[in-house]
Coordinates of C-alpha atoms in Angstrom, one line a residue:
X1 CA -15.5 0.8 -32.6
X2 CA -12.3 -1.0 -32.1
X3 CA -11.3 -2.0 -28.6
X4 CA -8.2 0.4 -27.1
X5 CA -5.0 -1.0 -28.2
X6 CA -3.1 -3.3 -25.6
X7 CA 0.1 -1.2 -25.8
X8 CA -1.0 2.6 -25.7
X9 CA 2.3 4.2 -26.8
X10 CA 2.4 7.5 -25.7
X11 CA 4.6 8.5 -23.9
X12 CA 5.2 10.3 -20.2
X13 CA 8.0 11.6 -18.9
X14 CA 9.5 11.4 -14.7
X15 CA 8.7 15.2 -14.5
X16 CA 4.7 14.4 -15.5
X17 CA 4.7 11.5 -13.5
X18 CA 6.3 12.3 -10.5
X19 CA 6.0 16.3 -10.1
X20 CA 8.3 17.8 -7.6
X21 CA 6.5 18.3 -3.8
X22 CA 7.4 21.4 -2.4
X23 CA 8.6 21.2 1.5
X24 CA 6.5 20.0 4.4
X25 CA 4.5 22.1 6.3
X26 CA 3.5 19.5 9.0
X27 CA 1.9 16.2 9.5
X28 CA -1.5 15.6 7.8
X29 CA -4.1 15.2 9.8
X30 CA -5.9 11.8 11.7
X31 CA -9.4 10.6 11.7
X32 CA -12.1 12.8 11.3
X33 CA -11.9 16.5 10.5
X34 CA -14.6 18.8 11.3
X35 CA -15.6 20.7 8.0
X36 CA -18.5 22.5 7.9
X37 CA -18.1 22.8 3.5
X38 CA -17.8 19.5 1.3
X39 CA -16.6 19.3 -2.4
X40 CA -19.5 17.1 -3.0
X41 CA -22.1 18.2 -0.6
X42 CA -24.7 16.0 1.1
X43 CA -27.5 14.9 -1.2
X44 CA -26.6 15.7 -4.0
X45 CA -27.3 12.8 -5.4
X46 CA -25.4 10.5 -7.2
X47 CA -21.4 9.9 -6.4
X48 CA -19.5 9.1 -9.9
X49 CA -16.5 6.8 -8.6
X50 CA -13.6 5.7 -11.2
X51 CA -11.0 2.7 -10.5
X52 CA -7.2 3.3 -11.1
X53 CA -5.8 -0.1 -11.3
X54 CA -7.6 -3.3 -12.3
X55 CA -6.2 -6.3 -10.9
X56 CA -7.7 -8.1 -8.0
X57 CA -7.3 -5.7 -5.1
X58 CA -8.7 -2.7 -7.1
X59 CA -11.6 -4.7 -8.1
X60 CA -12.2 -5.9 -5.0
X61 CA -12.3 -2.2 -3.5
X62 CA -14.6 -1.3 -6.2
X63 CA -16.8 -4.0 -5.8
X64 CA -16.8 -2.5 -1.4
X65 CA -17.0 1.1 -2.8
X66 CA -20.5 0.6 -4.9
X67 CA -21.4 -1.3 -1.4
X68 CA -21.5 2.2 0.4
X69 CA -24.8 3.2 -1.2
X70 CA -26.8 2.9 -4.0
X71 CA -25.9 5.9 -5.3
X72 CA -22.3 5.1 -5.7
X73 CA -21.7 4.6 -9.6
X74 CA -18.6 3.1 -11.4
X75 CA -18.0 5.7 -14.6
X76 CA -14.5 4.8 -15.4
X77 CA -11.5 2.9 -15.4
X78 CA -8.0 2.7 -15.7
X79 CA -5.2 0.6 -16.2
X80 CA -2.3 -0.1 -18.3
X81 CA -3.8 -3.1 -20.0
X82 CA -7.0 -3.2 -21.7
X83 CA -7.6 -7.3 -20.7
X84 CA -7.1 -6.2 -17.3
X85 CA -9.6 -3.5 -17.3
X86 CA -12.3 -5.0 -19.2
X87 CA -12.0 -8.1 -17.1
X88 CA -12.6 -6.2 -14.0
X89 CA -15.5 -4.1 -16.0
X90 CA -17.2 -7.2 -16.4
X91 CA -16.8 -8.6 -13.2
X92 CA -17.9 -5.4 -11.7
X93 CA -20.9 -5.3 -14.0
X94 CA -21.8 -8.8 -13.3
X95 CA -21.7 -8.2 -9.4
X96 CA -23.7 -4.2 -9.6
X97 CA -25.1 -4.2 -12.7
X98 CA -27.3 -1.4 -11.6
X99 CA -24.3 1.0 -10.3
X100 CA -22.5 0.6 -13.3
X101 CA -22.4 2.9 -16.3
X102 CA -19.1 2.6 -17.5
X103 CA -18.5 1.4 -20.7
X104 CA -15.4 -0.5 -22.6
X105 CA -14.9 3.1 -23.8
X106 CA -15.0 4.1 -20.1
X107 CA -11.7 1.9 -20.1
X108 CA -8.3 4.2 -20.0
X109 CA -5.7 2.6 -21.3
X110 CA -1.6 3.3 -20.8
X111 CA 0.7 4.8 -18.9
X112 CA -1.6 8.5 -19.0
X113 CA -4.7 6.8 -18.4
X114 CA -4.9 8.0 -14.7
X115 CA -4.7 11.5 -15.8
X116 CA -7.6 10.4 -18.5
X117 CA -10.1 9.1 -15.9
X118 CA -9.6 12.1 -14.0
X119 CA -10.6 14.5 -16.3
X120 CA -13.8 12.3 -16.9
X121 CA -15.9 14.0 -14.7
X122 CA -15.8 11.6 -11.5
X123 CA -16.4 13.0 -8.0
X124 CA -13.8 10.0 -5.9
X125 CA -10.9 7.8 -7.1
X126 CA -10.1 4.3 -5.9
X127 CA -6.2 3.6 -6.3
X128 CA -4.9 0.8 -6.8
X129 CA -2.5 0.3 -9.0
X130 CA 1.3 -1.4 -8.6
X131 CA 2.7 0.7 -5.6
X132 CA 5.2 2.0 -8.1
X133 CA 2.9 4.3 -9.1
X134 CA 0.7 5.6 -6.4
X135 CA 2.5 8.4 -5.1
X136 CA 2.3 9.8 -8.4
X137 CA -1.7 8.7 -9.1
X138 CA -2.7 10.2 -5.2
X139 CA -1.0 13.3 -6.0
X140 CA -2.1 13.8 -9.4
X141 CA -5.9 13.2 -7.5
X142 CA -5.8 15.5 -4.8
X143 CA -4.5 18.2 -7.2
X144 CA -7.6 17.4 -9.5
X145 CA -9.9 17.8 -6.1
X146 CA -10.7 14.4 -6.1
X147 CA -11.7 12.5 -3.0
X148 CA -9.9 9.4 -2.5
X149 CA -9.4 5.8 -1.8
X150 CA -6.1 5.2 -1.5
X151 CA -4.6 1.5 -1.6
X152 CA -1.1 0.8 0.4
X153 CA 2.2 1.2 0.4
X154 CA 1.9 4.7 0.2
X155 CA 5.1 5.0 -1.7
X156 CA 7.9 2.2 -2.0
X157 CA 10.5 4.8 -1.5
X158 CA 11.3 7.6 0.8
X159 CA 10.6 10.5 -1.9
X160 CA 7.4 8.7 -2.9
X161 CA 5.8 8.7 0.6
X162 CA 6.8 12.6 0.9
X163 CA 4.7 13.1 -2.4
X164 CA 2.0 11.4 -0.5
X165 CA 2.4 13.2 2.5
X166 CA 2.4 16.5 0.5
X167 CA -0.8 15.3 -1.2
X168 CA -2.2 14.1 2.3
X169 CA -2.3 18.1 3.4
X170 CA -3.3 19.5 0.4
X171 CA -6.3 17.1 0.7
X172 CA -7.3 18.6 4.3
X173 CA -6.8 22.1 2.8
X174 CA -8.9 21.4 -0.1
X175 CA -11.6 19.6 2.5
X176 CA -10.9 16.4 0.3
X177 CA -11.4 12.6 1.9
X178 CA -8.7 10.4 2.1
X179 CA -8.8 7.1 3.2
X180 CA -6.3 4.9 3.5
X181 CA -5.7 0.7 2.0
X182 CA -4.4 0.3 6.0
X183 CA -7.9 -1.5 6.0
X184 CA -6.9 -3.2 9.6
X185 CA -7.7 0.6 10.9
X186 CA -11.4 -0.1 10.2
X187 CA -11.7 -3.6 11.9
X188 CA -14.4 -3.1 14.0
X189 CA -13.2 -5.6 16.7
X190 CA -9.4 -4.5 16.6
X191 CA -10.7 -0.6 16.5
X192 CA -12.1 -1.7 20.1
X193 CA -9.2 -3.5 21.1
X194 CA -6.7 -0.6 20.3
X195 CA -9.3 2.1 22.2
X196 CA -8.8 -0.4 25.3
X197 CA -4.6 -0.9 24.8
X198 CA -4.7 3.4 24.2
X199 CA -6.9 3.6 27.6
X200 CA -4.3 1.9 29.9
X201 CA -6.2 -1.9 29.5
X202 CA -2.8 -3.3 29.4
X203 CA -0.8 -1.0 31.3
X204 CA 2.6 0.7 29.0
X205 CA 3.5 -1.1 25.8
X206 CA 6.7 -2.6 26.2
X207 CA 6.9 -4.5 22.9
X208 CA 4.7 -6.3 19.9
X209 CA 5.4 -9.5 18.3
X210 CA 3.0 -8.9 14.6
X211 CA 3.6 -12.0 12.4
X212 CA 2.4 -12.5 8.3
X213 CA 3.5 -15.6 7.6
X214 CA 2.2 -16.4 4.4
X215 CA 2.3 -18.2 0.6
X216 CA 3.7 -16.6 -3.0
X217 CA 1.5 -14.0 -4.4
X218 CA 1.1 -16.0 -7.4
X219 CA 3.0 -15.4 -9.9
X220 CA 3.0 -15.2 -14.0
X221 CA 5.1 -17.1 -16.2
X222 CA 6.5 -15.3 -19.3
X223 CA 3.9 -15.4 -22.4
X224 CA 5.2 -15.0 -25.8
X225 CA 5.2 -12.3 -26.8
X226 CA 5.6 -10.2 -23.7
X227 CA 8.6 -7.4 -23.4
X228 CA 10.7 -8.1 -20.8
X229 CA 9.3 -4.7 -19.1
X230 CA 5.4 -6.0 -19.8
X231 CA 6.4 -9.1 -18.0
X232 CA 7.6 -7.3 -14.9
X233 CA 4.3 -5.0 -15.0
X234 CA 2.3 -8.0 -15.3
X235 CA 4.0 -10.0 -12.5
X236 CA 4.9 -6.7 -10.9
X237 CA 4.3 -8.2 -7.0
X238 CA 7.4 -9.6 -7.2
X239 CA 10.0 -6.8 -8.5
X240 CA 10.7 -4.5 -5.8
X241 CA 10.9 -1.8 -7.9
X242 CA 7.1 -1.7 -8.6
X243 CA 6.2 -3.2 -5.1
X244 CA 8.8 -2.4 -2.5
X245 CA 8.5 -6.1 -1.7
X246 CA 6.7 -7.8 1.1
X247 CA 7.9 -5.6 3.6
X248 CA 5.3 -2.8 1.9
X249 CA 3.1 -5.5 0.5
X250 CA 2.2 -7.6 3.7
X251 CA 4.1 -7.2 6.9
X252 CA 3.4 -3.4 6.3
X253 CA 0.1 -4.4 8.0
X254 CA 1.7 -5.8 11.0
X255 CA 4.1 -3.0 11.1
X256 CA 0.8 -0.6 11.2
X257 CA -1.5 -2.3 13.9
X258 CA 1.9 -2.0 16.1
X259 CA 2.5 1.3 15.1
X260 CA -1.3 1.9 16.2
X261 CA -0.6 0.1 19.7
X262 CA 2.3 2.7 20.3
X263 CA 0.8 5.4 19.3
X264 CA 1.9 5.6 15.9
X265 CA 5.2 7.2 16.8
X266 CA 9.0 6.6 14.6
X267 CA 11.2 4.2 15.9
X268 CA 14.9 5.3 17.0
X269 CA 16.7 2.7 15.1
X270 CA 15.5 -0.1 12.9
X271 CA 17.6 -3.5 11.7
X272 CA 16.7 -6.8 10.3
X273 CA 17.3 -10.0 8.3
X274 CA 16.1 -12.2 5.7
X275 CA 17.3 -14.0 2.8
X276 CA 15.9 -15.5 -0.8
X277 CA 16.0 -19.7 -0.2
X278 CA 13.1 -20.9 -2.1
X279 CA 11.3 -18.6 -4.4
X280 CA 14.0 -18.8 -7.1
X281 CA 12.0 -19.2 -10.4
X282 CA 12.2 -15.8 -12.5
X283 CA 8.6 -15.4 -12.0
X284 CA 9.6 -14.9 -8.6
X285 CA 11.3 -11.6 -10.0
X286 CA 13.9 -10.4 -7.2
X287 CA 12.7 -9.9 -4.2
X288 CA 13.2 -11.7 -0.6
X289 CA 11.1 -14.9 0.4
X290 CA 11.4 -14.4 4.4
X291 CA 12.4 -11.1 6.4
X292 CA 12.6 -10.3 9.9
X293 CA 12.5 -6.5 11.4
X294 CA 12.8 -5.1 14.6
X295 CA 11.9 -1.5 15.6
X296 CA 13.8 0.1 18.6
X297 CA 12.0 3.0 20.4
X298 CA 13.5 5.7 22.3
X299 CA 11.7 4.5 25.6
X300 CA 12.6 1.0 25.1
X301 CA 10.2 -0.8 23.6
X302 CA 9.9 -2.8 20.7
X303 CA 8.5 -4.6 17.7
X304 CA 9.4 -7.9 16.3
X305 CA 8.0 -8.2 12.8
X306 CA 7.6 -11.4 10.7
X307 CA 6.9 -12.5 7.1
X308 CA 7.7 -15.1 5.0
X309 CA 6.4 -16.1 1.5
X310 CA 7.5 -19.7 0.9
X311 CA 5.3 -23.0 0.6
X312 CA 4.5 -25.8 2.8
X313 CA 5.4 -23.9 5.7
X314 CA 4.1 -22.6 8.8
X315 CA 1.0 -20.2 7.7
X316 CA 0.1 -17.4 10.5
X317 CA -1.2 -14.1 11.1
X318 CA -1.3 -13.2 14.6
X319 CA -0.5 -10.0 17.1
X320 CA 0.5 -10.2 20.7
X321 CA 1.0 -6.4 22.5
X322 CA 3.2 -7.2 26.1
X323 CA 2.4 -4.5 28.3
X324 CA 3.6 -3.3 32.1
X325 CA 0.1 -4.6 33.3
X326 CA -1.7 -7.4 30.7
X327 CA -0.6 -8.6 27.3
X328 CA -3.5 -8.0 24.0
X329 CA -3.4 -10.8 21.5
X330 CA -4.9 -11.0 18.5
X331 CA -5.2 -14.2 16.0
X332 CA -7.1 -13.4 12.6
X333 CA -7.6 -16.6 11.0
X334 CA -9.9 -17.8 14.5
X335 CA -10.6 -14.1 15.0
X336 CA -10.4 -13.8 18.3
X337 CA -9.1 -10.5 20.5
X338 CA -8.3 -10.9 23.5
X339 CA -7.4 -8.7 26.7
X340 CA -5.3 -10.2 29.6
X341 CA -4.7 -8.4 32.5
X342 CA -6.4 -6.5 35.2
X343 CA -9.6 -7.2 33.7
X344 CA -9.6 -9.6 31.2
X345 CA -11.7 -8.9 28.0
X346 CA -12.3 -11.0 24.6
X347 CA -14.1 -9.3 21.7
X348 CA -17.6 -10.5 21.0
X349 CA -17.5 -10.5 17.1
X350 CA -21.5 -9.9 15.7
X351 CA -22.8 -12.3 13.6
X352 CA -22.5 -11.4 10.5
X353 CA -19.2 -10.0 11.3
X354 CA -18.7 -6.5 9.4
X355 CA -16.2 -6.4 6.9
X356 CA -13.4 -4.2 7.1
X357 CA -13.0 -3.5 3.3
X358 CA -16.5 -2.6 3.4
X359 CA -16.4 -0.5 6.3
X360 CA -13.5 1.3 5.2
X361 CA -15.4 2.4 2.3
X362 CA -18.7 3.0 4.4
X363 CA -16.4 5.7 6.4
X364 CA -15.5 6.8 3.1
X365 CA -18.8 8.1 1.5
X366 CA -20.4 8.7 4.5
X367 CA -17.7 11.5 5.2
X368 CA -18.8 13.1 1.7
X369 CA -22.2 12.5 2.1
X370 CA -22.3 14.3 5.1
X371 CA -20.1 17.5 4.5
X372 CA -17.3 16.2 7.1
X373 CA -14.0 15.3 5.2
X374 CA -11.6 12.6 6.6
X375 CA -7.9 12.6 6.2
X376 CA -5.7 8.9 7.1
X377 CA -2.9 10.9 6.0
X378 CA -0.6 11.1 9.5
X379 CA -0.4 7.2 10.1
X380 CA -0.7 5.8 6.8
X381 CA 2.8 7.5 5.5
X382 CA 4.4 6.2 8.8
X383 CA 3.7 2.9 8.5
X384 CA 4.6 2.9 4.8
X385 CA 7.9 4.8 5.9
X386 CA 7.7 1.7 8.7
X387 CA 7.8 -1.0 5.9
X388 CA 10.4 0.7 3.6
X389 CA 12.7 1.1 6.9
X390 CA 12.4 -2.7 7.1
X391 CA 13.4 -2.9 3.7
X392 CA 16.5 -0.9 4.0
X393 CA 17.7 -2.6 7.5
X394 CA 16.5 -6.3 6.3
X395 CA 18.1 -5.7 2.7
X396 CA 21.6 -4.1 3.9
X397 CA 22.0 -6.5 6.6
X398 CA 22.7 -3.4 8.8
X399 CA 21.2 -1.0 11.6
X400 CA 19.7 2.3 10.5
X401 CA 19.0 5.3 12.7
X402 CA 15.2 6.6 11.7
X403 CA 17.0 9.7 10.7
X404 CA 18.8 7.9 7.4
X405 CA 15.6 6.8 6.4
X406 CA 14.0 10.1 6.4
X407 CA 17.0 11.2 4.5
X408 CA 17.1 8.6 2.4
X409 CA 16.8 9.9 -1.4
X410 CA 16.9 6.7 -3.1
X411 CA 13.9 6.5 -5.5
X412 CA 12.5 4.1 -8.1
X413 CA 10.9 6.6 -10.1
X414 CA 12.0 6.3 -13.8
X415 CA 13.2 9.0 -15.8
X416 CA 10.2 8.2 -18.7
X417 CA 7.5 6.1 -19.3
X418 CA 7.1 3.9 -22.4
X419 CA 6.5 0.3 -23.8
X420 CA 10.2 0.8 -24.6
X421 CA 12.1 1.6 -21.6
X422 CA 14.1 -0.8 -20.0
X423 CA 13.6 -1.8 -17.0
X424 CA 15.9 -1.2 -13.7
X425 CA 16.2 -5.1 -13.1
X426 CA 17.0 -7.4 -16.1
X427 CA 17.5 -11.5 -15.8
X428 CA 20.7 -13.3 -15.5
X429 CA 21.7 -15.6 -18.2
X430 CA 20.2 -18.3 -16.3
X431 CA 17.3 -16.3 -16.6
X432 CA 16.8 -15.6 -12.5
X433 CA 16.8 -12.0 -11.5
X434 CA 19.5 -11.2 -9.1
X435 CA 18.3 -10.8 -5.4
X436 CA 20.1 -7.8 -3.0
X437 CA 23.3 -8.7 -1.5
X438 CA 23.3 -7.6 2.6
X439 CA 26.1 -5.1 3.4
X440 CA 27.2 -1.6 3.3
X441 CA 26.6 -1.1 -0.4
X442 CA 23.4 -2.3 -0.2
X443 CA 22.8 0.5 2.6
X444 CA 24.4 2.9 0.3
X445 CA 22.0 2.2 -2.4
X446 CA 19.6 4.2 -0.6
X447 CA 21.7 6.8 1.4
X448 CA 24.5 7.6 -1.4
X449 CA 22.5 10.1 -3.2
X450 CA 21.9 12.1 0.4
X451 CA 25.1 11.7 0.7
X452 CA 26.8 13.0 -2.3
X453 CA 24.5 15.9 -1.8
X454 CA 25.3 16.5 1.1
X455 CA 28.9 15.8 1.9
X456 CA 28.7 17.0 5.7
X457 CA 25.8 15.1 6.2

């Protein structure tokens, strides 16, 4: 049989990709939900998982999800290219031989190829795609009564994180599991640390300082032969249309363990900076190489969020939470938590020290082994909404109420999907991609549409 071509083209349009979500009825639930009826009730033998997205994060969670049990089997795949998938297939296969069954057939291929592995039979979904397309992917999961895996940013826009948070309830009503890529939520060691913060340890949070200072996702240079659009899909970390930037691809972690420290509560205002100044290359696409964000809450307190991409520079990822009575800190490359105050406290890690990817997926399969469905949906769409705020306040240069950034209608979404539409973004003649300009038509970008909607608004 001949191997799935490279370049599926069928076509889909922005109505079957990204269906209209009907209004809110509330926030989805947080933690654990006590069900007494599972979609795939306890012992009943073997759990049929399929991957959507096949780069390194998605294999990565795979490899975690077939980690949960032995009766965890990989069935399917997905992806948009067929290198990418059979890559991870065999990587997979090399790692869990035994909990594999899928096949190169068992490899979707395209822009319909999530749709295809979920009409293959599997009980649970892993998604991981580019962010671009996970609103879309979670939605189209939940509606297939799927349980769920679900990789962050949870949406890269406004109207994609309200698809999610749509999905989010319909997943509790349909007694579906939902975890959430937020994997710092499953830390054992910081999950003891935040119980002690939420119990007083350090008296009332005043503010947090959470810091990703990091290196370039690395990045693809053009191959002959690529589109211009398969480039940007390929290298699609750095194109903030497909991944909101590093806003929603790192510092949203920073933004969520402070969240988690205040009680995962909106901000009252939000502004920031940051600039392009070394990542300039066009396989740097057009996105921001340092930003700074800081969170204003009603009551006074505050976050200070950090991240930067950009080489031979200062590499950190740390945590400090100031409160009335004792200050938490938290440095993850020594990994060591810490508790100052009243009673000091520093975390006694086990040795071996569990491993939050593993753990998260452990939670996972455990809830549908057991009957008892779990639902991340409350606090993972804050913190994406969290990270996109940043992007808005650091990209416009200005301050933005939380208000405008629930109201913002700006979305990515394109109106079809092909090998020959053209992208949003498109290179200069020196061949750069052009970065965001701060100022009030950057701002506009995402409030305009609200706005001509809405003129009294």
């Amino acid at each position: 049989m001949q191997p799935p071509p490279l370049h599926p083209l069928a076509p889909t349009t922005r109505r079957g990709f990204l269906r209209q979500t009907g209004a809110l009825a509330g926030t989805a639930l947080l933690g654990a939900i006590e069900l007494e009826r599972a979609v795939h009730a306890a012992g009943a033998g073997t759990i049929k998982i399929g991957l959507i997205g096949c780069g390194g994060r998605g294999t990565a969670a795979a490899l975690n999800a077939l980690n949960a049990g032995p009766e965890v089997r990989l069935v399917a795949l997905a992806d948009l290219f067929a290198d990418k998938a059979r890559a991870a297939l065999e990587t997979i296969r090399n790692r869990k031989a035994a909990q594999v069954t899928a096949k190169p057939d068992d490899c979707h291929i395209g822009f319909e190829a999530y749709q295809q592995l979920l009409d293959s039979g599997v009980d649970a979904v892993l998604i991981a795609p580019a962010s671009h397309f996970i609103p879309a992917h979670l939605q189209a999961a939940v509606e297939a009564g799927k349980h769920v895996f679900c990789e962050k940013p949870h949406g890269i826009d406004i109207p994609g994180v309200k698809i999610c948070e749509a999905a989010a309830e319909e997943a509790a009503r349909k007694q579906l599991s939902l975890v959430s890529g937020l994997c710092w939520r499953y830390d054992p060691g910081l999950r003891e640390a935040m119980k002690r913060v939420q119990d007083g340890a350090i008296g009332e949070v005043l503010a947090a300082q959470s810091t990703y200072l990091s290196a370039p996702y690395f990045a693809l240079e053009r191959q002959p032969g690529w589109s211009e659009l398969e480039f940007q899909f390929r290298n699609w970390y750095h194109f903030n249309w497909l991944s909101g930037d590093q806003t929603a691809q790192q510092l949203i972690h920073s933004l969520d363990k402070a969240s988690w420290a205040l009680g995962d509560r909106p901000p009252a205002r939000v502004w920031g900076l940051g600039g392009r100044q070394t990542c300039l290359e066009p396989r740097f696409g057009d996105q921001f190489d340092h930003q700074a964000v800081v969170l204003e809450y009603a009551d006074g307190a505050r976050v200070y969020g950090h991240t930067r991409d950009q080489e031979d520079c200062h590499r950190e990822t740390s945590d400090y939470v100031i409160g009335s009575k004792g200050r938490f800190s938290f440095d993850t490359g020594k990994y060591r938590l810490s508790i100052t105050g009243a009673k000091n406290w520093t975390y006694a890690a086990p040795n071996p020290r569990p491993s939050m990817y593993d753990v998260e997926h452990q939670t996972l399969f455990d809830s549908i082994r057991r009957g008892r469905p779990i639902n991340n949906g409350s606090y993972m769409c804050l913190s994406t909404k969290l990270a996109i705020a940043a992007q808005i306040a650091i990209y416009s240069g200005q301050a933005v109420a939380w208000e405008q950034v629930e109201q913002s209608a700006r979305s990515f979404a394109l109106d079809r999907y092909d090998w020959e539409v053209e992208p949003p973004v498109k290179p200069e003649p020196d061949g750069r991609y052009p970065a965001p300009r701060q100022g009030r038509a950057e701002l506009e970008k995402w409030l305009i549409q609200r706005e001509a909607a809405d003129p009294q608004n």
